[in-house]
mmCIF file of C-alpha atoms and ligand atoms in Angstrom:
data_model
loop_
_atom_site.group_PDB
_atom_site.id
_atom_site.type_symbol
_atom_site.label_atom_id
_atom_site.label_comp_id
_atom_site.label_asym_id
_atom_site.label_seq_id
_atom_site.Cartn_x
_atom_site.Cartn_y
_atom_site.Cartn_z
ATOM 1 C CA MET A 236 16.914 233.326 -148.553
ATOM 2 C CA ASN A 237 19.814 233.469 -146.117
ATOM 3 C CA ILE A 238 20.491 236.948 -144.838
ATOM 4 C CA GLU A 239 23.196 237.798 -142.354
ATOM 5 C CA THR A 240 21.086 239.058 -139.467
ATOM 6 C CA LYS A 241 22.639 241.817 -137.397
ATOM 7 C CA LYS A 242 21.922 241.725 -133.675
ATOM 8 C CA ILE A 243 21.403 245.259 -132.374
ATOM 9 C CA ASP A 244 23.368 245.568 -129.140
ATOM 10 C CA GLY A 245 21.145 247.755 -126.953
ATOM 11 C CA THR A 246 23.454 247.389 -123.963
ATOM 12 C CA LYS A 247 26.393 248.807 -125.919
ATOM 13 C CA ILE A 248 24.405 251.696 -127.437
ATOM 14 C CA ALA A 249 22.892 252.488 -124.021
ATOM 15 C CA SER A 250 26.363 252.625 -122.481
ATOM 16 C CA ILE A 251 27.396 255.293 -125.019
ATOM 17 C CA ILE A 252 24.321 257.341 -124.073
ATOM 18 C CA LYS A 253 24.984 256.817 -120.354
ATOM 19 C CA GLN A 254 28.507 258.169 -120.788
ATOM 20 C CA GLU A 255 27.071 261.276 -122.508
ATOM 21 C CA VAL A 256 24.637 261.714 -119.619
ATOM 22 C CA LYS A 257 27.445 261.269 -117.066
ATOM 23 C CA ASP A 258 29.457 264.002 -118.814
ATOM 24 C CA ALA A 259 26.407 266.300 -118.878
ATOM 25 C CA VAL A 260 25.744 265.734 -115.161
ATOM 26 C CA GLU A 261 29.392 266.535 -114.347
ATOM 27 C CA ALA A 262 29.235 269.673 -116.484
ATOM 28 C CA MET A 263 26.239 270.900 -114.486
ATOM 29 C CA ALA A 264 28.080 270.807 -111.119
ATOM 30 C CA PRO A 265 27.623 272.298 -108.565
ATOM 31 C CA GLU A 266 23.972 271.960 -109.673
ATOM 32 C CA THR A 267 22.718 268.425 -109.121
ATOM 33 C CA VAL A 268 20.195 266.261 -110.946
ATOM 34 C CA GLY A 269 17.548 264.569 -108.766
ATOM 35 C CA LEU A 270 15.096 261.792 -109.610
ATOM 36 C CA SER A 271 12.350 260.651 -107.225
ATOM 37 C CA VAL A 272 10.812 257.247 -107.789
ATOM 38 C CA ILE A 273 7.513 256.302 -106.167
ATOM 39 C CA THR A 274 6.727 252.632 -105.892
ATOM 40 C CA VAL A 275 4.019 250.684 -104.175
ATOM 41 C CA GLN A 276 5.268 247.416 -102.760
ATOM 42 C CA THR A 277 3.588 244.793 -104.918
ATOM 43 C CA ASN A 278 5.470 242.430 -107.147
ATOM 44 C CA SER A 279 9.159 241.648 -107.231
ATOM 45 C CA SER A 280 9.707 242.468 -110.945
ATOM 46 C CA ALA A 281 8.863 246.134 -110.270
ATOM 47 C CA GLN A 282 11.504 246.128 -107.530
ATOM 48 C CA ILE A 283 14.067 244.749 -110.002
ATOM 49 C CA TYR A 284 13.235 247.524 -112.504
ATOM 50 C CA ILE A 285 13.649 250.120 -109.743
ATOM 51 C CA LYS A 286 16.993 248.678 -108.628
ATOM 52 C CA ASN A 287 18.220 248.829 -112.239
ATOM 53 C CA LYS A 288 17.147 252.475 -112.534
ATOM 54 C CA GLN A 289 18.799 253.318 -109.218
ATOM 55 C CA LYS A 290 22.038 251.626 -110.279
ATOM 56 C CA ALA A 291 22.030 253.556 -113.568
ATOM 57 C CA CYS A 292 21.400 256.850 -111.712
ATOM 58 C CA ASP A 293 24.324 256.127 -109.377
ATOM 59 C CA TYR A 294 26.573 255.436 -112.357
ATOM 60 C CA VAL A 295 25.860 258.755 -114.095
ATOM 61 C CA GLY A 296 25.746 260.822 -110.892
ATOM 62 C CA ILE A 297 21.980 261.448 -110.720
ATOM 63 C CA LYS A 298 20.725 261.538 -107.121
ATOM 64 C CA SER A 299 17.855 259.084 -106.908
ATOM 65 C CA GLN A 300 15.435 258.815 -104.031
ATOM 66 C CA ILE A 301 13.078 255.839 -103.812
ATOM 67 C CA TYR A 302 9.771 256.182 -101.939
ATOM 68 C CA THR A 303 8.288 252.767 -101.260
ATOM 69 C CA LEU A 304 4.678 252.900 -100.074
ATOM 70 C CA ASP A 305 3.000 249.820 -98.697
ATOM 71 C CA GLU A 306 0.202 248.082 -100.531
ATOM 72 C CA SER A 307 -2.525 249.513 -98.289
ATOM 73 C CA SER A 308 -1.639 253.087 -99.355
ATOM 74 C CA THR A 309 -4.363 255.062 -101.091
ATOM 75 C CA THR A 310 -4.461 257.226 -104.203
ATOM 76 C CA ASN A 311 -4.489 260.248 -101.879
ATOM 77 C CA ASN A 312 -1.305 259.094 -100.137
ATOM 78 C CA VAL A 313 0.466 259.014 -103.515
ATOM 79 C CA LEU A 314 -1.035 262.366 -104.555
ATOM 80 C CA GLU A 315 0.191 263.991 -101.316
ATOM 81 C CA LEU A 316 3.704 262.723 -101.928
ATOM 82 C CA ILE A 317 3.648 263.923 -105.542
ATOM 83 C CA GLU A 318 2.577 267.382 -104.356
ATOM 84 C CA VAL A 319 5.599 267.603 -102.047
ATOM 85 C CA LEU A 320 7.952 266.402 -104.801
ATOM 86 C CA ASN A 321 6.419 268.796 -107.368
ATOM 87 C CA ASP A 322 7.304 271.675 -105.017
ATOM 88 C CA SER A 323 10.799 270.488 -104.119
ATOM 89 C CA HIS A 324 13.686 272.342 -105.798
ATOM 90 C CA SER A 325 16.006 269.354 -105.404
ATOM 91 C CA VAL A 326 13.684 267.088 -107.416
ATOM 92 C CA ASP A 327 13.994 267.387 -111.193
ATOM 93 C CA GLY A 328 12.186 264.233 -112.243
ATOM 94 C CA ILE A 329 9.339 262.208 -110.723
ATOM 95 C CA LEU A 330 8.541 258.705 -111.785
ATOM 96 C CA VAL A 331 5.744 256.437 -110.563
ATOM 97 C CA GLN A 332 6.593 252.799 -111.133
ATOM 98 C CA LEU A 333 3.709 251.119 -112.983
ATOM 99 C CA PRO A 334 1.579 249.142 -112.716
ATOM 100 C CA LEU A 335 0.003 250.445 -109.528
ATOM 101 C CA PRO A 336 -2.300 248.227 -107.445
ATOM 102 C CA LYS A 337 -5.842 248.014 -108.854
ATOM 103 C CA HIS A 338 -7.402 250.075 -106.042
ATOM 104 C CA MET A 339 -5.345 253.114 -107.088
ATOM 105 C CA ASP A 340 -6.418 255.632 -109.720
ATOM 106 C CA GLN A 341 -3.436 255.436 -112.048
ATOM 107 C CA SER A 342 -4.475 258.171 -114.474
ATOM 108 C CA THR A 343 -5.176 260.690 -111.677
ATOM 109 C CA ILE A 344 -1.776 259.898 -110.175
ATOM 110 C CA ILE A 345 0.084 260.328 -113.464
ATOM 111 C CA ALA A 346 -1.844 263.554 -114.150
ATOM 112 C CA ALA A 347 -0.711 264.966 -110.788
ATOM 113 C CA ILE A 348 2.976 264.911 -111.755
ATOM 114 C CA SER A 349 4.088 268.317 -112.955
ATOM 115 C CA PRO A 350 4.621 268.003 -116.756
ATOM 116 C CA SER A 351 8.021 269.671 -116.279
ATOM 117 C CA LYS A 352 9.039 266.777 -113.956
ATOM 118 C CA ASP A 353 7.295 263.965 -115.871
ATOM 119 C CA VAL A 354 10.515 262.303 -117.070
ATOM 120 C CA ASP A 355 8.598 259.182 -118.149
ATOM 121 C CA GLY A 356 6.608 261.340 -120.581
ATOM 122 C CA PHE A 357 3.313 259.700 -119.561
ATOM 123 C CA SER A 358 1.271 262.841 -118.778
ATOM 124 C CA LYS A 359 -1.461 264.009 -121.143
ATOM 125 C CA GLU A 360 0.459 267.243 -121.781
ATOM 126 C CA ASN A 361 3.602 265.409 -122.822
ATOM 127 C CA LEU A 362 1.732 262.831 -124.918
ATOM 128 C CA ALA A 363 -0.222 265.602 -126.653
ATOM 129 C CA GLY A 364 3.054 267.365 -127.354
ATOM 130 C CA LEU A 365 3.998 264.504 -129.669
ATOM 131 C CA ILE A 366 1.091 265.497 -131.904
ATOM 132 C CA ALA A 367 1.081 269.253 -131.529
ATOM 133 C CA GLY A 368 4.729 269.895 -130.651
ATOM 134 C CA GLY A 369 6.006 271.351 -127.396
ATOM 135 C CA SER A 370 6.384 268.118 -125.444
ATOM 136 C CA SER A 371 8.796 268.521 -122.518
ATOM 137 C CA PHE A 372 9.459 264.808 -122.317
ATOM 138 C CA GLU A 373 8.833 261.891 -124.609
ATOM 139 C CA SER A 374 8.167 258.377 -123.417
ATOM 140 C CA CYS A 375 11.438 256.531 -122.727
ATOM 141 C CA THR A 376 10.861 253.170 -124.445
ATOM 142 C CA PRO A 377 9.779 254.624 -127.816
ATOM 143 C CA LEU A 378 12.580 257.188 -127.549
ATOM 144 C CA GLY A 379 15.008 254.321 -126.954
ATOM 145 C CA ILE A 380 13.704 252.450 -129.994
ATOM 146 C CA MET A 381 14.118 255.553 -132.174
ATOM 147 C CA ALA A 382 17.670 255.950 -130.855
ATOM 148 C CA LEU A 383 18.463 252.297 -131.695
ATOM 149 C CA LEU A 384 17.187 252.723 -135.265
ATOM 150 C CA LYS A 385 19.148 255.948 -135.709
ATOM 151 C CA HIS A 386 22.314 254.498 -134.215
ATOM 152 C CA GLU A 387 22.182 251.661 -136.752
ATOM 153 C CA ASN A 388 21.438 254.151 -139.576
ATOM 154 C CA ILE A 389 18.234 252.300 -140.379
ATOM 155 C CA GLU A 390 16.145 254.326 -142.802
ATOM 156 C CA ILE A 391 12.720 255.222 -141.442
ATOM 157 C CA ALA A 392 11.296 257.624 -144.048
ATOM 158 C CA GLY A 393 8.939 255.842 -146.429
ATOM 159 C CA LYS A 394 9.239 252.506 -144.599
ATOM 160 C CA LYS A 395 6.214 250.479 -143.548
ATOM 161 C CA CYS A 396 6.336 250.186 -139.760
ATOM 162 C CA VAL A 397 4.005 247.739 -138.043
ATOM 163 C CA ILE A 398 3.666 248.137 -134.285
ATOM 164 C CA ILE A 399 1.933 245.399 -132.308
ATOM 165 C CA GLY A 400 0.542 246.869 -129.082
ATOM 166 C CA ARG A 401 -1.295 250.144 -128.576
ATOM 167 C CA SER A 402 -0.360 251.136 -125.016
ATOM 168 C CA ASN A 403 0.086 254.789 -124.056
ATOM 169 C CA ILE A 404 3.657 254.064 -122.984
ATOM 170 C CA VAL A 405 4.909 252.194 -126.073
ATOM 171 C CA GLY A 406 2.659 251.683 -129.098
ATOM 172 C CA LYS A 407 0.887 255.037 -129.411
ATOM 173 C CA PRO A 408 3.852 257.378 -128.749
ATOM 174 C CA LEU A 409 6.114 255.230 -130.929
ATOM 175 C CA ALA A 410 3.619 255.451 -133.805
ATOM 176 C CA LEU A 411 3.741 259.245 -133.601
ATOM 177 C CA MET A 412 7.538 259.339 -133.426
ATOM 178 C CA LEU A 413 7.825 257.103 -136.506
ATOM 179 C CA LEU A 414 5.175 259.141 -138.310
ATOM 180 C CA ASN A 415 7.100 262.318 -137.466
ATOM 181 C CA GLU A 416 10.065 260.676 -139.240
ATOM 182 C CA ASP A 417 7.946 260.052 -142.367
ATOM 183 C CA ALA A 418 7.252 256.344 -141.887
ATOM 184 C CA THR A 419 3.975 254.726 -142.926
ATOM 185 C CA VAL A 420 2.668 253.362 -139.655
ATOM 186 C CA CYS A 421 0.203 250.597 -138.827
ATOM 187 C CA ILE A 422 -0.745 249.956 -135.185
ATOM 188 C CA CYS A 423 -2.048 246.457 -134.462
ATOM 189 C CA HIS A 424 -3.653 245.159 -131.266
ATOM 190 C CA SER A 425 -5.678 242.316 -129.823
ATOM 191 C CA LYS A 426 -8.690 243.093 -132.051
ATOM 192 C CA THR A 427 -6.729 243.389 -135.296
ATOM 193 C CA VAL A 428 -8.174 241.136 -137.971
ATOM 194 C CA ASN A 429 -5.592 239.047 -139.788
ATOM 195 C CA LEU A 430 -2.551 240.200 -137.868
ATOM 196 C CA ALA A 431 -0.352 237.803 -139.844
ATOM 197 C CA ASN A 432 -1.042 239.732 -143.075
ATOM 198 C CA GLU A 433 -0.055 243.022 -141.432
ATOM 199 C CA ILE A 434 3.138 241.552 -139.961
ATOM 200 C CA LYS A 435 4.220 240.252 -143.380
ATOM 201 C CA THR A 436 4.135 243.814 -144.788
ATOM 202 C CA ALA A 437 6.481 245.289 -142.167
ATOM 203 C CA ASP A 438 9.857 246.694 -143.172
ATOM 204 C CA ILE A 439 10.209 247.561 -139.496
ATOM 205 C CA LEU A 440 8.274 245.375 -137.059
ATOM 206 C CA ILE A 441 7.959 246.399 -133.415
ATOM 207 C CA SER A 442 6.324 243.953 -131.047
ATOM 208 C CA ALA A 443 5.107 245.142 -127.635
ATOM 209 C CA VAL A 444 2.675 242.456 -126.543
ATOM 210 C CA GLY A 445 4.246 240.488 -123.699
ATOM 211 C CA LYS A 446 3.781 236.952 -125.066
ATOM 212 C CA ALA A 447 6.720 234.606 -125.514
ATOM 213 C CA LYS A 448 7.374 233.365 -129.081
ATOM 214 C CA PHE A 449 4.478 235.467 -130.391
ATOM 215 C CA ILE A 450 6.497 236.301 -133.514
ATOM 216 C CA THR A 451 8.444 233.652 -135.411
ATOM 217 C CA GLY A 452 10.781 233.908 -138.397
ATOM 218 C CA ALA A 453 8.181 232.376 -140.720
ATOM 219 C CA MET A 454 5.869 235.333 -140.005
ATOM 220 C CA ILE A 455 8.193 238.205 -140.917
ATOM 221 C CA LYS A 456 9.057 239.822 -144.220
ATOM 222 C CA PRO A 457 12.556 238.887 -145.432
ATOM 223 C CA LYS A 458 15.081 241.633 -144.526
ATOM 224 C CA ALA A 459 12.717 243.118 -141.923
ATOM 225 C CA VAL A 460 14.029 245.056 -138.936
ATOM 226 C CA VAL A 461 12.604 243.348 -135.844
ATOM 227 C CA ILE A 462 12.403 245.278 -132.583
ATOM 228 C CA ASP A 463 11.321 243.218 -129.602
ATOM 229 C CA VAL A 464 9.880 245.277 -126.734
ATOM 230 C CA GLY A 465 8.223 242.419 -124.857
ATOM 231 C CA ILE A 466 9.478 241.318 -121.473
ATOM 232 C CA THR A 467 8.185 237.927 -120.532
ATOM 233 C CA HIS A 468 9.334 234.406 -119.670
ATOM 234 C CA ASP A 469 9.549 231.252 -121.741
ATOM 235 C CA GLU A 470 8.269 227.825 -120.710
ATOM 236 C CA ASN A 471 11.457 227.289 -118.652
ATOM 237 C CA GLY A 472 11.041 230.568 -116.784
ATOM 238 C CA LYS A 473 13.879 232.209 -118.724
ATOM 239 C CA LEU A 474 13.550 235.944 -119.481
ATOM 240 C CA CYS A 475 12.609 236.502 -123.123
ATOM 241 C CA GLY A 476 10.720 238.836 -125.438
ATOM 242 C CA ASP A 477 7.839 238.420 -127.885
ATOM 243 C CA VAL A 478 10.077 237.244 -130.694
ATOM 244 C CA ASP A 479 11.433 233.756 -131.215
ATOM 245 C CA PHE A 480 14.930 235.150 -131.799
ATOM 246 C CA ASP A 481 16.642 232.092 -133.298
ATOM 247 C CA SER A 482 13.911 231.489 -135.879
ATOM 248 C CA CYS A 483 14.397 235.044 -137.247
ATOM 249 C CA LEU A 484 18.127 234.590 -137.839
ATOM 250 C CA GLY A 485 18.826 234.392 -141.575
ATOM 251 C CA ILE A 486 15.513 236.128 -142.381
ATOM 252 C CA ALA A 487 15.554 239.476 -140.530
ATOM 253 C CA GLU A 488 18.170 242.077 -141.451
ATOM 254 C CA TYR A 489 18.304 243.458 -137.900
ATOM 255 C CA ILE A 490 16.944 242.147 -134.633
ATOM 256 C CA THR A 491 17.045 243.222 -130.987
ATOM 257 C CA PRO A 492 17.640 240.548 -128.344
ATOM 258 C CA VAL A 493 15.881 240.229 -124.986
ATOM 259 C CA PRO A 494 17.590 240.896 -122.678
ATOM 260 C CA GLY A 495 20.063 243.444 -124.041
ATOM 261 C CA GLY A 496 17.952 245.204 -126.666
ATOM 262 C CA VAL A 497 15.236 247.757 -125.907
ATOM 263 C CA GLY A 498 15.377 247.395 -122.091
ATOM 264 C CA PRO A 499 18.749 249.119 -121.496
ATOM 265 C CA MET A 500 17.754 251.882 -123.929
ATOM 266 C CA THR A 501 14.629 252.668 -121.908
ATOM 267 C CA ILE A 502 16.771 253.335 -118.842
ATOM 268 C CA ALA A 503 19.316 255.358 -120.831
ATOM 269 C CA MET A 504 16.517 257.590 -122.150
ATOM 270 C CA LEU A 505 15.131 258.060 -118.642
ATOM 271 C CA LEU A 506 18.546 259.340 -117.528
ATOM 272 C CA LYS A 507 18.661 261.662 -120.529
ATOM 273 C CA ASN A 508 15.203 263.002 -119.695
ATOM 274 C CA CYS A 509 16.332 263.639 -116.087
ATOM 275 C CA VAL A 510 19.230 265.793 -117.273
ATOM 276 C CA ARG A 511 16.885 267.649 -119.586
ATOM 277 C CA ALA A 512 14.525 268.246 -116.652
ATOM 278 C CA ALA A 513 17.373 269.627 -114.554
ATOM 279 C CA GLN A 514 18.430 271.922 -117.392
ATOM 280 C CA LEU A 515 14.836 273.191 -117.675
ATOM 281 C CA HIS A 516 14.732 273.839 -113.929
ATOM 282 C CA VAL A 517 18.012 275.814 -113.696
HETATM 283 P P1 NAD B 716 0.231 246.347 -122.472
HETATM 284 O O1 NAD B 716 0.720 245.213 -121.640
HETATM 285 O O2 NAD B 716 -0.516 247.452 -121.872
HETATM 286 O O3 NAD B 716 -0.623 245.780 -123.667
HETATM 287 C C1 NAD B 716 -0.238 244.778 -124.539
HETATM 288 C C2 NAD B 716 -0.677 245.152 -125.945
HETATM 289 O O4 NAD B 716 -0.604 243.962 -126.717
HETATM 290 C C3 NAD B 716 -2.115 245.667 -126.050
HETATM 291 O O5 NAD B 716 -2.149 246.853 -126.811
HETATM 292 C C4 NAD B 716 -2.874 244.557 -126.750
HETATM 293 O O6 NAD B 716 -3.908 245.035 -127.617
HETATM 294 C C5 NAD B 716 -1.775 243.861 -127.531
HETATM 295 N N1 NAD B 716 -2.084 242.449 -127.716
HETATM 296 C C6 NAD B 716 -2.337 241.537 -126.769
HETATM 297 N N2 NAD B 716 -2.608 240.344 -127.334
HETATM 298 C C7 NAD B 716 -2.518 240.527 -128.679
HETATM 299 C C8 NAD B 716 -2.704 239.682 -129.795
HETATM 300 N N3 NAD B 716 -3.032 238.400 -129.660
HETATM 301 N N4 NAD B 716 -2.537 240.211 -131.020
HETATM 302 C C9 NAD B 716 -2.197 241.505 -131.179
HETATM 303 N N5 NAD B 716 -2.011 242.361 -130.155
HETATM 304 C C10 NAD B 716 -2.174 241.859 -128.916
HETATM 305 O O7 NAD B 716 1.455 246.958 -123.292
HETATM 306 P P2 NAD B 716 2.823 247.589 -122.781
HETATM 307 O O8 NAD B 716 2.695 248.161 -121.440
HETATM 308 O O9 NAD B 716 3.207 248.420 -123.936
HETATM 309 O O10 NAD B 716 3.788 246.329 -122.651
HETATM 310 C C11 NAD B 716 3.965 245.398 -123.692
HETATM 311 C C12 NAD B 716 5.164 244.528 -123.413
HETATM 312 O O11 NAD B 716 6.330 245.350 -123.479
HETATM 313 C C13 NAD B 716 5.197 243.890 -122.022
HETATM 314 O O12 NAD B 716 5.832 242.635 -122.118
HETATM 315 C C14 NAD B 716 6.047 244.851 -121.216
HETATM 316 O O13 NAD B 716 6.693 244.200 -120.128
HETATM 317 C C15 NAD B 716 7.043 245.266 -122.264
HETATM 318 N N6 NAD B 716 7.694 246.564 -122.019
HETATM 319 C C16 NAD B 716 9.022 246.599 -122.149
HETATM 320 C C17 NAD B 716 9.697 247.791 -121.974
HETATM 321 C C18 NAD B 716 11.180 247.813 -122.143
HETATM 322 O O14 NAD B 716 11.817 248.753 -121.716
HETATM 323 N N7 NAD B 716 11.766 246.821 -122.790
HETATM 324 C C19 NAD B 716 8.982 248.948 -121.670
HETATM 325 C C20 NAD B 716 7.594 248.895 -121.588
HETATM 326 C C21 NAD B 716 6.947 247.681 -121.787
#
C-alpha cells in the first residue's frame, strides 16, 4: 500500500491561533493580559521551553513575568510566591514549569495555584472538570492535539484512538477530550500487555512516551493518523519524537513532525488559555 501521507504543519496552524490571540489581546486594551511563570533553575531544556513561551507572549502582547528560583528553594518558597501571584490583579495566569526538583512537593504546589489562574489546566479542579464539566482550563498539549485534528477535519467520532502514555498532562486529559468527541479510546502505558496489538488497531495513534523511534511504520495500521507528542533526541543528539517519521511515510494518512507538530500547538493553547483567564478576571 502506498498512501500519500500528509504532514500536519503544527507551526502553521499555531501561527493562525497566535494571530487570533493577538487580535483578542488588542481588543481587550486598555486591560492587559499577564502570565507569571515560576521556574526552578535545574536543567537547560526547561529554560528553552520558558524562553519559547516568553517569546510567544511577547508576540501576542501578553505581559509575561518569569520568576527563577534557585535549586535550593523549598516547597514553601514556591507556595509563598504562588500566594502573592494568586492575589495579584495584574496576574491572570500562573504556570509552574515542570518537572520540579525531586525535593519539592509538586502536587501541593500545583494545587496551590488558584484554579481560575491555572492556565496549564493541571489542577485537580480543572482535570475533574473534563469529566464533570465546568473546567476553567484544559491542559494545553491535549487541547493542541484536538485543535490539530479539527483543523485537518479529521473525523474523531467512532474512531479507535490509541494513546500511549497515561500522564496527567497528556494521556489522561486527552483520553477524556477524545471520549467527549465520541471516539473509542484505549490508553496504553508501560505495563500494557501486547502493546503492538493495540497500536495496530488505531485509526488515530497518539504517542506520548519520550523514546526515540518507539513507533515505526511497520507497527501502524495503514491510513492511521499518527500524532507524535514525544520530545527526545536520536542517537546523534538531534531533536526528535517517539515516531520514526520516515518509516511511516506511505503508510500513515496524516503524521505530525517533531519539531513543528504538537510542540507549537501547546504554546498556542497556553496563550489562548491566558486570554480566557483575563476575560474571566475582568
Ligand atoms: P511521562 O514522561 O510522565 O510518562 C511517559 C509515559 O510513557 C508513561 O505513562 C509510561 O507509562 C509510558 N511508557 C513508558 N515506557 C513505555 C513503554 N515501553 N510502553 C508503553 N508505554 C510506555 O509522560 P509525559 O509527561 O506525558 O511526556 C511524554 C513525552 O511527551 C515526553 O517526551 C515529553 O517531553 C513529551 N511532551 C511533549 C509536549 C509537547 O508540547 N510536545 C508536552 C508534554 C510532554
